[in-house]
mmCIF file of C-alpha atoms in Angstrom:
data_model
loop_
_atom_site.group_PDB
_atom_site.id
_atom_site.type_symbol
_atom_site.label_atom_id
_atom_site.label_comp_id
_atom_site.label_asym_id
_atom_site.label_seq_id
_atom_site.Cartn_x
_atom_site.Cartn_y
_atom_site.Cartn_z
ATOM 1 C CA MET A 501 129.135 154.787 -79.496
ATOM 2 C CA THR A 502 130.892 155.191 -76.536
ATOM 3 C CA GLU A 503 129.790 157.487 -73.142
ATOM 4 C CA ALA A 504 132.267 160.109 -74.262
ATOM 5 C CA THR A 505 131.626 160.419 -77.984
ATOM 6 C CA LYS A 506 127.634 160.611 -77.687
ATOM 7 C CA PRO A 507 126.614 163.875 -77.551
ATOM 8 C CA GLU A 508 124.480 165.929 -75.105
ATOM 9 C CA GLY A 509 120.725 166.373 -75.135
ATOM 10 C CA GLU A 510 118.082 165.157 -76.816
ATOM 11 C CA ARG A 511 116.814 164.880 -80.248
ATOM 12 C CA ILE A 512 115.009 167.765 -81.588
ATOM 13 C CA ALA A 513 112.006 166.029 -82.305
ATOM 14 C CA LYS A 514 111.565 163.964 -79.234
ATOM 15 C CA VAL A 515 111.874 167.646 -77.378
ATOM 16 C CA LEU A 516 109.294 168.870 -79.192
ATOM 17 C CA SER A 517 107.349 166.158 -78.340
ATOM 18 C CA ARG A 518 107.796 166.304 -75.004
ATOM 19 C CA ALA A 519 106.732 170.105 -74.948
ATOM 20 C CA GLY A 520 103.465 168.631 -76.489
ATOM 21 C CA VAL A 521 104.427 170.621 -80.097
ATOM 22 C CA ALA A 522 103.151 167.429 -81.803
ATOM 23 C CA SER A 523 103.894 163.942 -82.374
ATOM 24 C CA ARG A 524 107.535 163.098 -83.583
ATOM 25 C CA ARG A 525 106.972 161.964 -86.608
ATOM 26 C CA GLU A 526 104.783 165.660 -86.778
ATOM 27 C CA ALA A 527 107.759 166.938 -85.544
ATOM 28 C CA GLU A 528 109.883 165.840 -88.097
ATOM 29 C CA ARG A 529 107.763 167.084 -90.784
ATOM 30 C CA MET A 530 107.750 170.099 -89.139
ATOM 31 C CA ILE A 531 111.337 170.671 -89.228
ATOM 32 C CA GLU A 532 111.659 169.985 -92.828
ATOM 33 C CA ILE A 533 109.294 172.812 -93.889
ATOM 34 C CA GLY A 534 111.604 174.919 -91.460
ATOM 35 C CA GLN A 535 109.073 175.570 -88.926
ATOM 36 C CA VAL A 536 111.556 174.544 -86.440
ATOM 37 C CA ALA A 537 114.497 177.552 -85.514
ATOM 38 C CA VAL A 538 117.138 176.330 -82.607
ATOM 39 C CA ASN A 539 119.103 180.101 -81.320
ATOM 40 C CA GLY A 540 117.522 182.062 -84.365
ATOM 41 C CA LYS A 541 119.009 179.534 -86.989
ATOM 42 C CA VAL A 542 115.870 177.463 -88.783
ATOM 43 C CA ILE A 543 116.683 173.378 -89.218
ATOM 44 C CA ASP A 544 115.776 171.323 -91.356
ATOM 45 C CA SER A 545 116.568 167.975 -90.384
ATOM 46 C CA PRO A 546 115.739 166.447 -87.677
ATOM 47 C CA ALA A 547 118.866 165.078 -86.705
ATOM 48 C CA LEU A 548 120.079 167.291 -84.153
ATOM 49 C CA ASN A 549 120.640 167.772 -80.194
ATOM 50 C CA VAL A 550 119.275 170.124 -78.171
ATOM 51 C CA THR A 551 120.082 170.739 -74.276
ATOM 52 C CA ALA A 552 118.104 172.943 -72.039
ATOM 53 C CA ALA A 553 120.853 175.455 -73.418
ATOM 54 C CA ASP A 554 119.461 175.800 -76.070
ATOM 55 C CA ARG A 555 116.328 178.365 -77.606
ATOM 56 C CA ILE A 556 113.852 177.045 -79.671
ATOM 57 C CA THR A 557 111.210 177.969 -81.435
ATOM 58 C CA VAL A 558 108.273 176.832 -83.434
ATOM 59 C CA ASP A 559 106.325 179.144 -85.849
ATOM 60 C CA GLY A 560 108.468 182.179 -84.284
ATOM 61 C CA LYS A 561 106.759 181.131 -80.847
ATOM 62 C CA PRO A 562 109.057 180.192 -78.171
ATOM 63 C CA LEU A 563 109.143 177.053 -77.086
ATOM 64 C CA ALA A 564 106.991 176.237 -74.118
ATOM 65 C CA ALA A 565 108.155 174.508 -70.683
ATOM 66 C CA PRO A 566 107.211 170.632 -70.166
ATOM 67 C CA GLU A 567 104.108 170.095 -68.744
ATOM 68 C CA PRO A 568 103.301 167.056 -66.788
ATOM 69 C CA ALA A 569 101.826 164.043 -68.419
ATOM 70 C CA ARG A 570 98.110 164.411 -68.921
ATOM 71 C CA LEU A 571 95.476 161.801 -70.467
ATOM 72 C CA TRP A 572 91.550 162.479 -71.715
ATOM 73 C CA LEU A 573 88.601 159.981 -72.312
ATOM 74 C CA TYR A 574 87.430 161.281 -75.070
ATOM 75 C CA TYR A 575 83.766 160.211 -76.827
ATOM 76 C CA LYS A 576 84.449 160.389 -80.000
ATOM 77 C CA PRO A 577 81.071 160.924 -82.498
ATOM 78 C CA GLU A 578 80.975 159.217 -85.810
ATOM 79 C CA GLY A 579 81.816 161.356 -89.071
ATOM 80 C CA LEU A 580 85.233 163.428 -87.777
ATOM 81 C CA VAL A 581 88.889 163.092 -88.779
ATOM 82 C CA THR A 582 91.094 162.046 -86.509
ATOM 83 C CA SER A 583 93.977 164.102 -87.459
ATOM 84 C CA ALA A 584 94.902 167.287 -86.575
ATOM 85 C CA SER A 585 94.466 168.671 -90.185
ATOM 86 C CA ASP A 586 92.297 167.197 -93.223
ATOM 87 C CA GLU A 587 93.050 167.916 -96.831
ATOM 88 C CA LYS A 588 89.409 167.058 -97.460
ATOM 89 C CA GLY A 589 88.297 170.501 -95.120
ATOM 90 C CA ARG A 590 86.449 167.785 -93.091
ATOM 91 C CA ASP A 591 85.706 168.260 -89.120
ATOM 92 C CA THR A 592 88.187 166.793 -87.291
ATOM 93 C CA VAL A 593 88.243 165.952 -83.421
ATOM 94 C CA PHE A 594 90.298 168.851 -82.296
ATOM 95 C CA ASP A 595 87.597 171.227 -83.956
ATOM 96 C CA HIS A 596 85.007 170.276 -81.397
ATOM 97 C CA LEU A 597 87.468 169.966 -77.922
ATOM 98 C CA PRO A 598 86.655 172.549 -74.999
ATOM 99 C CA GLU A 599 88.640 175.740 -75.344
ATOM 100 C CA ASP A 600 89.885 175.214 -71.634
ATOM 101 C CA MET A 601 91.602 172.326 -72.988
ATOM 102 C CA PRO A 602 95.540 172.250 -73.948
ATOM 103 C CA ARG A 603 97.215 171.339 -77.265
ATOM 104 C CA VAL A 604 96.889 167.742 -77.195
ATOM 105 C CA MET A 605 97.755 164.549 -79.010
ATOM 106 C CA SER A 606 95.511 161.259 -79.909
ATOM 107 C CA VAL A 607 96.434 157.637 -79.222
ATOM 108 C CA GLY A 608 95.862 155.825 -82.130
ATOM 109 C CA ARG A 609 93.370 156.505 -84.164
ATOM 110 C CA LEU A 610 89.326 155.384 -85.564
ATOM 111 C CA ASP A 611 88.237 156.593 -88.918
ATOM 112 C CA LEU A 612 85.949 158.477 -90.046
ATOM 113 C CA ASN A 613 82.774 155.926 -89.728
ATOM 114 C CA SER A 614 83.879 154.864 -86.249
ATOM 115 C CA GLU A 615 82.516 156.162 -83.066
ATOM 116 C CA GLY A 616 84.146 156.008 -79.159
ATOM 117 C CA LEU A 617 86.633 155.973 -77.043
ATOM 118 C CA LEU A 618 89.354 157.831 -77.864
ATOM 119 C CA LEU A 619 92.504 158.747 -75.499
ATOM 120 C CA LEU A 620 94.071 162.008 -75.281
ATOM 121 C CA THR A 621 97.361 163.401 -74.325
ATOM 122 C CA ASN A 622 100.072 166.315 -74.221
ATOM 123 C CA ASP A 623 102.814 164.211 -73.789
ATOM 124 C CA GLY A 624 104.179 162.774 -76.854
ATOM 125 C CA GLU A 625 106.557 160.354 -74.365
ATOM 126 C CA LEU A 626 102.796 158.691 -73.378
ATOM 127 C CA LYS A 627 101.647 158.577 -76.553
ATOM 128 C CA ARG A 628 104.242 156.646 -78.004
ATOM 129 C CA LYS A 629 104.788 154.626 -74.952
ATOM 130 C CA LEU A 630 100.687 153.858 -74.944
ATOM 131 C CA GLU A 631 100.958 153.445 -79.222
ATOM 132 C CA LEU A 632 104.155 150.502 -79.118
ATOM 133 C CA PRO A 633 103.357 146.852 -80.450
ATOM 134 C CA SER A 634 104.642 145.630 -77.443
ATOM 135 C CA THR A 635 102.164 147.000 -74.644
ATOM 136 C CA GLY A 636 99.485 144.645 -76.385
ATOM 137 C CA TRP A 637 96.693 146.375 -74.572
ATOM 138 C CA LEU A 638 93.495 144.929 -75.433
ATOM 139 C CA ARG A 639 91.199 146.945 -77.617
ATOM 140 C CA LYS A 640 87.723 145.801 -77.449
ATOM 141 C CA TYR A 641 84.308 147.337 -79.641
ATOM 142 C CA ARG A 642 81.235 147.119 -79.988
ATOM 143 C CA VAL A 643 80.232 145.915 -84.129
ATOM 144 C CA ARG A 644 77.128 146.214 -85.386
ATOM 145 C CA ILE A 645 76.430 143.592 -88.860
ATOM 146 C CA LYS A 646 73.831 143.270 -91.527
ATOM 147 C CA GLY A 647 72.281 139.666 -91.195
ATOM 148 C CA ASN A 648 71.979 137.065 -89.192
ATOM 149 C CA PRO A 649 75.663 134.820 -88.664
ATOM 150 C CA ALA A 650 76.038 131.555 -87.036
ATOM 151 C CA GLU A 651 79.007 130.832 -84.750
ATOM 152 C CA PRO A 652 80.686 128.747 -87.786
ATOM 153 C CA ASP A 653 80.560 131.962 -89.697
ATOM 154 C CA LEU A 654 82.467 133.502 -87.387
ATOM 155 C CA GLU A 655 85.574 130.932 -87.004
ATOM 156 C CA PRO A 656 87.685 131.991 -89.585
ATOM 157 C CA LEU A 657 88.041 135.154 -87.502
ATOM 158 C CA ARG A 658 88.684 133.538 -84.179
ATOM 159 C CA LYS A 659 91.402 131.964 -85.881
ATOM 160 C CA GLY A 660 93.219 134.813 -88.274
ATOM 161 C CA ILE A 661 92.241 135.636 -92.006
ATOM 162 C CA THR A 662 94.218 137.225 -94.796
ATOM 163 C CA VAL A 663 92.905 139.863 -96.769
ATOM 164 C CA ASP A 664 94.292 140.876 -99.558
ATOM 165 C CA GLY A 665 97.721 139.177 -98.582
ATOM 166 C CA GLU A 666 97.623 141.049 -95.498
ATOM 167 C CA LYS A 667 97.468 138.742 -92.135
ATOM 168 C CA PHE A 668 95.633 139.155 -89.135
ATOM 169 C CA GLN A 669 95.713 138.189 -85.352
ATOM 170 C CA PRO A 670 92.936 136.189 -84.271
ATOM 171 C CA MET A 671 90.596 137.964 -82.644
ATOM 172 C CA SER A 672 88.376 137.061 -79.582
ATOM 173 C CA VAL A 673 84.348 137.128 -80.824
ATOM 174 C CA SER A 674 81.550 136.581 -79.299
ATOM 175 C CA LEU A 675 78.067 136.577 -80.723
ATOM 176 C CA ASP A 676 75.845 138.764 -78.246
ATOM 177 C CA ARG A 677 72.408 138.856 -79.817
ATOM 178 C CA ILE A 678 70.267 138.764 -83.013
ATOM 179 C CA GLN A 679 68.320 142.045 -83.486
ATOM 180 C CA GLY A 680 65.887 142.458 -86.344
ATOM 181 C CA ALA A 681 67.895 142.626 -89.341
ATOM 182 C CA ASN A 682 71.219 142.782 -87.471
ATOM 183 C CA ALA A 683 73.185 141.131 -84.917
ATOM 184 C CA TRP A 684 75.583 142.746 -82.417
ATOM 185 C CA LEU A 685 78.849 141.589 -81.666
ATOM 186 C CA THR A 686 81.926 141.945 -79.045
ATOM 187 C CA VAL A 687 85.386 142.077 -80.733
ATOM 188 C CA ALA A 688 88.760 142.297 -78.734
ATOM 189 C CA LEU A 689 91.865 142.532 -80.808
ATOM 190 C CA ARG A 690 95.578 143.607 -79.397
ATOM 191 C CA GLU A 691 96.653 145.555 -83.037
ATOM 192 C CA GLY A 692 95.364 148.812 -84.056
ATOM 193 C CA ARG A 693 95.700 148.047 -87.974
ATOM 194 C CA ASN A 694 93.704 150.050 -90.329
ATOM 195 C CA ARG A 695 89.964 149.455 -90.637
ATOM 196 C CA GLU A 696 90.666 145.912 -89.595
ATOM 197 C CA ILE A 697 87.353 145.111 -87.972
ATOM 198 C CA ARG A 698 85.519 146.094 -91.234
ATOM 199 C CA ARG A 699 87.593 144.568 -93.702
ATOM 200 C CA ALA A 700 87.911 141.553 -91.826
ATOM 201 C CA VAL A 701 84.168 141.001 -91.463
ATOM 202 C CA GLY A 702 83.591 142.108 -94.987
ATOM 203 C CA ALA A 703 85.819 138.888 -96.332
ATOM 204 C CA ILE A 704 83.334 136.512 -94.506
ATOM 205 C CA GLY A 705 80.843 138.130 -96.647
ATOM 206 C CA LEU A 706 79.180 140.503 -93.337
ATOM 207 C CA THR A 707 78.917 144.317 -93.097
ATOM 208 C CA VAL A 708 79.681 146.397 -90.507
ATOM 209 C CA ASN A 709 77.274 149.482 -89.931
ATOM 210 C CA ARG A 710 77.979 150.238 -86.851
ATOM 211 C CA LEU A 711 81.050 150.093 -84.689
ATOM 212 C CA ILE A 712 81.914 151.243 -81.519
ATOM 213 C CA ARG A 713 85.344 151.236 -79.751
ATOM 214 C CA ILE A 714 84.839 150.587 -75.760
ATOM 215 C CA SER A 715 87.986 150.021 -74.351
ATOM 216 C CA TYR A 716 91.545 150.797 -74.756
ATOM 217 C CA GLY A 717 93.691 148.346 -72.383
ATOM 218 C CA PRO A 718 92.576 149.410 -69.003
ATOM 219 C CA PHE A 719 90.814 152.578 -70.192
ATOM 220 C CA ARG A 720 86.618 152.440 -70.773
ATOM 221 C CA LEU A 721 84.319 154.981 -72.019
ATOM 222 C CA GLY A 722 82.156 154.486 -69.036
ATOM 223 C CA GLU A 723 79.554 156.347 -69.009
ATOM 224 C CA LEU A 724 80.713 159.050 -71.674
ATOM 225 C CA GLN A 725 78.520 160.967 -74.203
ATOM 226 C CA PRO A 726 79.229 161.823 -77.553
ATOM 227 C CA GLY A 727 81.487 164.335 -77.592
ATOM 228 C CA GLU A 728 82.154 163.983 -73.912
ATOM 229 C CA VAL A 729 85.502 164.864 -72.500
ATOM 230 C CA GLU A 730 87.225 163.116 -69.028
ATOM 231 C CA GLU A 731 90.309 163.736 -67.713
ATOM 232 C CA VAL A 732 92.083 160.041 -66.279
ATOM 233 C CA LYS A 733 93.043 161.221 -62.644
ATOM 234 C CA GLY A 734 96.927 161.184 -61.677
ATOM 235 C CA ARG A 735 96.676 158.083 -59.436
ATOM 236 C CA VAL A 736 95.309 156.385 -62.251
ATOM 237 C CA LEU A 737 97.604 156.661 -64.877
ATOM 238 C CA ARG A 738 100.162 155.706 -61.682
ATOM 239 C CA ASP A 739 98.928 152.788 -61.192
ATOM 240 C CA GLN A 740 98.327 151.632 -64.823
ATOM 241 C CA LEU A 741 100.997 152.633 -66.705
ATOM 242 C CA GLY A 742 104.004 152.769 -63.619
ATOM 243 C CA MET A 743 104.339 156.811 -63.545
ATOM 244 C CA ASP A 744 103.281 159.651 -61.668
ATOM 245 C CA PRO A 745 102.127 162.295 -63.808
ATOM 246 C CA LYS A 746 102.835 164.761 -61.533
ATOM 247 C CA SER A 747 106.381 164.219 -60.958
ATOM 248 C CA GLU A 748 109.192 166.440 -61.782
ATOM 249 C CA GLU A 749 110.531 163.023 -63.647
ATOM 250 C CA ALA A 750 107.491 162.522 -65.542
ATOM 251 C CA SER A 751 107.218 166.504 -66.624
ATOM 252 C CA GLY A 752 110.991 166.250 -68.040
ATOM 253 C CA ARG A 753 111.758 168.961 -65.469
ATOM 254 C CA LYS A 754 115.058 168.580 -63.056
ATOM 255 C CA PRO A 755 113.751 167.985 -58.952
ATOM 256 C CA ALA A 756 114.590 171.518 -57.253
ATOM 257 C CA PRO A 757 117.068 170.996 -54.759
ATOM 258 C CA LYS A 758 116.244 170.863 -51.452
ATOM 259 C CA PRO A 759 117.251 173.662 -48.637
ATOM 260 C CA ILE A 760 120.221 173.270 -46.532
ATOM 261 C CA PRO A 761 118.336 174.055 -43.078
ATOM 262 C CA LYS A 762 120.042 176.741 -41.287
ATOM 263 C CA ALA A 763 121.923 175.674 -38.182
ATOM 264 C CA GLU A 764 120.169 177.139 -34.891
ATOM 265 C CA PRO A 765 122.433 179.344 -33.017
ATOM 266 C CA VAL A 766 124.401 177.830 -30.261
ATOM 267 C CA ARG A 767 124.274 179.509 -26.738
ATOM 268 C CA PRO A 768 128.038 179.979 -25.605
ATOM 269 C CA GLY A 769 128.952 177.783 -22.794
ATOM 270 C CA ALA A 770 125.960 175.173 -23.210
ATOM 271 C CA PRO A 771 126.128 171.475 -22.908
ATOM 272 C CA GLY A 772 128.487 169.509 -25.171
ATOM 273 C CA LYS A 773 129.012 172.534 -27.781
ATOM 274 C CA ALA A 774 131.417 174.687 -28.111
ATOM 275 C CA PRO A 775 131.543 178.338 -27.246
ATOM 276 C CA ARG A 776 132.413 180.478 -30.626
ATOM 277 C CA ALA A 777 135.393 182.022 -31.200
ATOM 278 C CA GLY A 778 136.272 185.643 -30.514
ATOM 279 C CA TRP A 779 132.072 185.567 -28.126
ATOM 280 C CA ALA A 780 134.181 187.499 -25.419
ATOM 281 C CA ALA A 781 136.204 189.246 -27.276
ATOM 282 C CA ALA A 782 132.676 190.830 -28.995
ATOM 283 C CA LYS A 783 130.279 190.870 -26.537
ATOM 284 C CA PRO A 784 131.238 191.268 -23.473
ATOM 285 C CA GLU A 785 128.335 192.705 -22.051
ATOM 286 C CA ALA A 786 126.225 189.546 -22.891
ATOM 287 C CA ARG A 787 128.194 187.586 -20.533
ATOM 288 C CA THR A 788 128.734 190.268 -17.385
ATOM 289 C CA GLY A 789 124.805 191.988 -17.882
ATOM 290 C CA ARG A 790 126.727 195.022 -18.108
ATOM 291 C CA THR A 791 128.987 196.559 -20.360
ATOM 292 C CA GLY A 792 132.754 197.032 -19.042
ATOM 293 C CA ALA A 793 135.238 194.687 -19.015
ATOM 294 C CA PRO A 794 134.233 190.489 -18.258
ATOM 295 C CA ALA A 795 134.184 189.575 -15.716
ATOM 296 C CA ALA A 796 137.102 186.958 -14.240
ATOM 297 C CA ALA A 797 136.241 183.519 -14.488
ATOM 298 C CA LYS A 798 136.222 181.873 -10.995
ATOM 299 C CA PRO A 799 137.788 178.490 -11.041
ATOM 300 C CA ALA A 800 135.810 175.380 -11.179
ATOM 301 C CA THR A 801 135.487 173.794 -8.333
ATOM 302 C CA LYS A 802 134.650 170.329 -7.654
ATOM 303 C CA THR A 803 131.774 169.311 -5.158
ATOM 304 C CA THR A 804 131.787 166.075 -3.825
ATOM 305 C CA VAL A 805 128.535 164.777 -1.374
ATOM 306 C CA LYS A 806 129.166 162.475 0.939
ATOM 307 C CA THR A 807 126.410 160.132 2.421
ATOM 308 C CA PHE A 808 125.820 158.269 4.969
ATOM 309 C CA SER A 809 124.304 154.973 5.976
ATOM 310 C CA ARG A 810 124.821 155.769 10.156
ATOM 311 C CA ARG A 811 125.272 158.088 12.525
ATOM 312 C CA PRO A 812 129.318 159.175 12.853
ATOM 313 C CA PRO A 813 130.665 158.160 16.156
ATOM 314 C CA ARG A 814 131.245 160.831 18.707
ATOM 315 C CA PRO A 815 134.219 161.143 20.754
ATOM 316 C CA GLN A 816 134.788 159.147 23.825
ATOM 317 C CA THR A 817 134.432 161.579 27.135
ATOM 318 C CA ALA A 818 133.246 161.105 30.237
ATOM 319 C CA GLU A 819 130.127 162.808 29.422
ATOM 320 C CA THR A 820 129.433 160.534 26.207
ATOM 321 C CA LEU A 821 130.393 157.531 27.775
ATOM 322 C CA ALA A 822 127.557 158.443 30.620
ATOM 323 C CA ALA A 823 125.055 159.588 28.043
ATOM 324 C CA GLU A 824 125.735 155.957 26.549
ATOM 325 C CA ALA A 825 124.892 154.034 30.180
ATOM 326 C CA ILE A 826 122.207 155.615 30.557
ATOM 327 C CA ASP A 827 120.412 155.269 26.461
ATOM 328 C CA ALA A 828 121.873 151.910 26.761
ATOM 329 C CA PRO A 829 118.766 148.657 27.174
ATOM 330 C CA LYS A 830 118.522 148.023 30.961
ATOM 331 C CA PRO A 831 118.719 143.963 31.797
ATOM 332 C CA TRP A 832 115.409 141.951 32.393
ATOM 333 C CA ARG A 833 113.283 143.028 35.366
ATOM 334 C CA LYS A 834 110.448 140.133 36.888
ATOM 335 C CA PRO A 835 107.455 142.257 35.528
ATOM 336 C CA ALA A 836 105.828 143.544 38.427
ATOM 337 C CA GLU A 837 102.495 142.219 39.882
ATOM 338 C CA PRO A 838 99.134 144.113 38.328
ATOM 339 C CA LYS A 839 97.743 146.756 40.483
ATOM 340 C CA SER A 840 94.624 145.765 42.119
ATOM 341 C CA ARG A 841 91.630 146.549 40.790
ATOM 342 C CA THR A 842 89.075 146.524 43.818
ATOM 343 C CA GLY A 843 86.103 148.738 42.650
ATOM 344 C CA ALA A 844 85.520 148.076 38.769
ATOM 345 C CA ARG A 845 81.909 147.700 37.801
ATOM 346 C CA GLY A 846 81.065 146.783 42.071
ATOM 347 C CA MET A 847 83.793 142.749 41.962
ATOM 348 C CA ALA A 848 87.043 142.325 43.627
ATOM 349 C CA PRO A 849 89.937 140.986 41.198
ATOM 350 C CA LYS A 850 89.974 137.113 42.031
ATOM 351 C CA PRO A 851 92.669 136.806 44.515
ATOM 352 C CA GLY A 852 96.344 135.199 43.143
ATOM 353 C CA PRO A 853 97.759 132.416 44.383
ATOM 354 C CA ALA A 854 99.319 132.817 47.759
ATOM 355 C CA LYS A 855 102.918 133.393 48.674
ATOM 356 C CA PRO A 856 104.922 131.154 50.472
ATOM 357 C CA GLY A 857 104.743 131.938 54.127
ATOM 358 C CA ALA A 858 102.166 135.100 54.004
ATOM 359 C CA LYS A 859 99.365 134.931 56.105
ATOM 360 C CA PRO A 860 95.973 135.230 54.645
ATOM 361 C CA GLY A 861 94.715 138.862 54.652
ATOM 362 C CA PRO A 862 90.809 139.537 55.518
ATOM 363 C CA ARG A 863 87.756 138.528 52.922
ATOM 364 C CA PRO A 864 86.679 142.352 51.269
ATOM 365 C CA LYS A 865 83.568 143.304 52.061
ATOM 366 C CA PRO A 866 81.136 143.506 49.093
ATOM 367 C CA ARG A 867 79.333 147.044 48.473
ATOM 368 C CA GLY A 868 76.046 147.370 49.180
#
C-alpha cells in the first residue's frame, strides 16, 4: 500500500487503547458486541480508521482525550484474579485498587495463587510495548518448593525442559536455602507463559507452594506490602523506556504552536530603522511637540572636526618677529662666579684661584 492509498487516521482499537479504555484485544471485543459508536453509528468491526474529527462514544459516553502515559507498581496479593472481570465472580485486582486511580490495565498476568509485582498502566501502547517478546525483559521470582532438592535435581530447568509437548526456554535457577521441609529458589526467565514455573517444577517431581514475583525488567517490588500501589516517576520511565510520559508526543497530542513574538514599536528616525510610512502626516504633534503643521526639516549638515598636533604658525609681521626674537633661546654665556657667603656660620669661603695680574686683597678678619 502506497502513501497515496493509505487511509488516514488510526485503527479504532488503537485509539481506544491509547485513551485507556482497554487493551487492543479487549477493545476489539467491545467493538464486536456493539459497545462502540463512531459519529452516532454503532460499529461491529475493528477494521476502521478514525481521525481527530470523528466523534467516538463507548457505551454512550464520549471518549476522553488521551492522557499522558503513566505506570504503577502494585503488590498483587494471593487470591486475586488479574482480569477486568471474572466469570466465576471472584475478586479481581481492580476491585482492590485505590479509588483515586484512573482506569488502568495490567501488564502481563499473575495467576490466582501467585503474588508479587504487577505493573499497571493507563496507556495501551505502553502495555503492548512492555509485553512484547522482543523486549525480552528478565523477570525474577522467589519460589518456595516442598522438599529438599539438590543441585543436580534443578539442572533440567537450567537446560530447558519440555512439558506436555511444550518446550520451555532455559531458566536461571539458584538454590538459596533449605528451610525445614521446604527450600527457597530464585528463578529468572524471559518469557511469560501460563503457569510456566509451576509446570516446569512439577515436571521434575517438586511442588511449588509459594511464588512471589520480585522484579519485572528494571522495576522491582522493593518494600511494597501486599495491596500497596506506587507510581513510577516520569524520569524513570524516560530513562528505562526512552520516552517522556509528560511530553505531547507520548500522550498522543500534537504540540501547541509556539506563540509568535510581538514586534517591538520602532521609534521613527531611530538609527538603522526606517520611519513608518505616513507617520508625520498622521501625528504631526509627535514631532513638533505641539499641534499644528510639522516643522520644516533642517538640511543635514556635515560637521568636520580638525585636530592639530602643534600651534599653527602666526603671520610674519614686525611685531611677531620681535616677539620671536625675545622668546628665542640666548647664546651660551659663561656662568657667573658664585657670590661670597662671608658671614655664614662665622666662616668665610675659601679663596679661589687668583686671576692673572690681580693683586691680593687683605685677609678678612674673623669675627668674635
